[in-house]
Amino acid sequence: MALKLHNTLTNSVEEFVPITPGQVSMYHCGPTVYDYVHVGNLRAFLLGDIVRRTCEYLGLKVRQVMNITDVGIGGNNDEGEDKILSGLKREGKEVTMENMKTLGDFYTERFKEDTAALNILPPHVLPKASEHIAEMIGIIQALDSKGFTYKIDDGVYFDTSKDPHYGKLGKLGKGLESRIENSQKKNARDFALWKFNSNLGFPSPWGQGFPGWHIECSAMSTTYLGKSFDIHTGGLDLAPVHHNNEIAQSENACGCEFVRYWLHNEFVNVAQGKMAKSEGTGLTLSDVTKAGFSPLAYRYFLLLAHYRSPVTFSWEALTAAENAYEKLKKTVESLEEGGIVDADYKAKFTEKIENDLNTPQALAVAWTMLKDKALPPSVRLATLKDFDKVLGLGL
Ligand code: AMP
Ligand code: ZN
């Protein structure tokens, strides 16, 4: 068998064929560093980790990039919500470039701590948007020279009517209107590549200001992975607008295919709907640990669901996951070192994980193997440790 992944581009599970045999290039939309990430965000970062670990387990060489959105004014999400400005306001800080940097650096460190606690491997490159302005300007200039841009009073925009393929991700033909409104926009779906700001920001050929949110990911991914790369991931909420805009910018600038496989995780929900900071339902990892749970019990909780199924966060469900995880650790303690990996169970485990990263079924194989008394304890331990290269449960 070979690795199969669900590709949002075709809405089907496809065999994964990398551009360069034996190597995988992958990019994950990272955090906007204006606050602590919530445990819903962590599900998106865990997806990146599972894809990487699975590829490495299968013998592929991985290059992994995740961005840090640390600048922007005029909207750093599809709702046009100004997360960085709201972060500065919340902390009683004046809106200056220096304070933006301090805020961003602080929450970047907190993000690194939270992901490390979940055993999420650090990506090979973690670029900051503030350090890649020149690359963003380069893409906008390429689009400019090809007639894809126009300038209005508040910025430079991408003209979606010039792109016949616009919105191809997930065949999401409707509902792509950018909610960042400006009456001068030519089409509702058009989006900002550069936003003017006379007081703050970076110099550009069009005037001082900030890059649009989408151009940040187009620039940081292609800078480190090349114009075409294998895998791009993010939460499902990013697919309709953010990712379709990334595709439109990148493909029209280079005249080539941007990404082969698009993977999207479903949400962590709470009773009121999707967990979100803006709704006041964003629980952080430290809320979880303060309630007495270990970060890896949360990882175990997430692995119990397939990444394309929604999960509902509740303390009861987390308690059940913590109990199962503790039982797993106790089982490990009762086993012995010195064995070899059981080939039959390894084949079963591989089959599950190769099938679009089916972590719940892979975990079930691990439990069946641990209960199989026909295997010597040392073989069970060696086999479990081998599985843990993918599961990342610190066993
Ligand atoms: P943001 O910082 O808002 O851009 O989010 C970072 C990542 O978390 C993105 O990939 C989002 O799609 C993802 N995300 C946001 N909320 C949730 C949620 N409740 N469940 C799962 N993923 C989420
Ligand atoms: Zn992105």
CSV table of C-alpha atoms and ligand atoms in Angstrom, one decimal, residues 28-34 36-45 67 69 76-77 81 83 111 213 233-239 242-243 264-270 273-277 281 298 302 311, ligand 1:
chain,number,residue,atom,x,y,z
A,28,HIS,CA,1.1,24.8,7.6
A,29,CYS,CA,-0.8,28.0,8.3
A,30,GLY,CA,0.6,29.0,11.7
A,31,PRO,CA,-0.7,31.2,14.5
A,32,THR,CA,-1.4,34.9,14.6
A,33,VAL,CA,0.7,35.8,17.6
A,34,TYR,CA,-1.5,38.3,19.4
A,36,TYR,CA,-2.3,32.4,23.5
A,37,VAL,CA,-3.4,29.8,21.0
A,38,HIS,CA,-6.5,27.9,22.0
A,39,VAL,CA,-6.8,24.1,22.1
A,40,GLY,CA,-8.8,24.3,18.8
A,41,ASN,CA,-5.8,25.9,17.0
A,42,LEU,CA,-3.7,23.1,18.4
A,43,ARG,CA,-5.7,20.6,16.5
A,44,ALA,CA,-4.6,22.3,13.3
A,45,PHE,CA,-0.9,22.3,14.3
A,67,ASN,CA,4.5,30.7,9.4
A,69,THR,CA,1.8,36.0,11.5
A,76,ASN,CA,-5.6,39.2,9.8
A,77,ASN,CA,-8.5,36.9,9.2
A,81,GLU,CA,-10.8,41.4,12.4
A,83,LYS,CA,-6.2,40.5,15.8
A,111,PHE,CA,3.1,29.1,21.0
A,213,TRP,CA,-3.0,38.4,5.3
A,233,THR,CA,-2.6,22.2,5.6
A,234,GLY,CA,-4.8,24.4,7.8
A,235,GLY,CA,-8.2,24.4,9.6
A,236,LEU,CA,-11.3,24.0,7.4
A,237,ASP,CA,-12.3,27.6,8.1
A,238,LEU,CA,-9.3,28.7,6.0
A,239,ALA,CA,-10.2,26.8,2.9
A,242,HIS,CA,-7.6,32.3,2.7
A,243,HIS,CA,-6.5,29.3,0.8
A,264,HIS,CA,-7.9,20.5,6.2
A,265,ASN,CA,-8.8,19.6,9.8
A,266,GLU,CA,-12.3,19.7,11.2
A,267,PHE,CA,-13.0,21.9,14.2
A,268,VAL,CA,-12.8,21.4,17.9
A,269,ASN,CA,-16.2,22.5,19.0
A,270,VAL,CA,-17.8,23.4,22.2
A,273,GLY,CA,-20.3,25.8,18.1
A,274,LYS,CA,-16.7,26.1,16.9
A,275,MET,CA,-14.2,27.0,19.6
A,276,ALA,CA,-13.1,30.6,18.9
A,277,LYS,CA,-11.3,33.3,20.8
A,281,THR,CA,-14.8,30.0,24.0
A,298,TYR,CA,-5.1,16.2,25.2
A,302,LEU,CA,-7.4,14.5,19.6
A,311,VAL,CA,-14.7,16.8,18.0
B,1,AMP,P1,-5.7,31.4,13.4
B,1,AMP,O1,-4.6,31.9,14.4
B,1,AMP,O2,-7.0,31.9,13.8
B,1,AMP,O3,-5.4,31.7,12.0
B,1,AMP,O4,-5.8,29.8,13.6
B,1,AMP,C1,-4.7,29.0,13.5
B,1,AMP,C2,-5.2,27.6,13.0
B,1,AMP,O5,-6.2,27.1,13.8
B,1,AMP,C3,-5.8,27.7,11.6
B,1,AMP,O6,-5.4,26.6,10.8
B,1,AMP,C4,-7.3,27.6,11.9
B,1,AMP,O7,-8.0,27.1,10.8
B,1,AMP,C5,-7.3,26.6,13.1
B,1,AMP,N1,-8.5,26.7,13.9
B,1,AMP,C6,-9.1,27.8,14.4
B,1,AMP,N2,-10.1,27.5,15.2
B,1,AMP,C7,-10.2,26.1,15.3
B,1,AMP,C8,-11.0,25.1,15.9
B,1,AMP,N3,-12.0,25.5,16.8
B,1,AMP,N4,-10.8,23.8,15.7
B,1,AMP,C9,-9.8,23.4,14.9
B,1,AMP,N5,-8.9,24.3,14.2
B,1,AMP,C10,-9.1,25.6,14.4
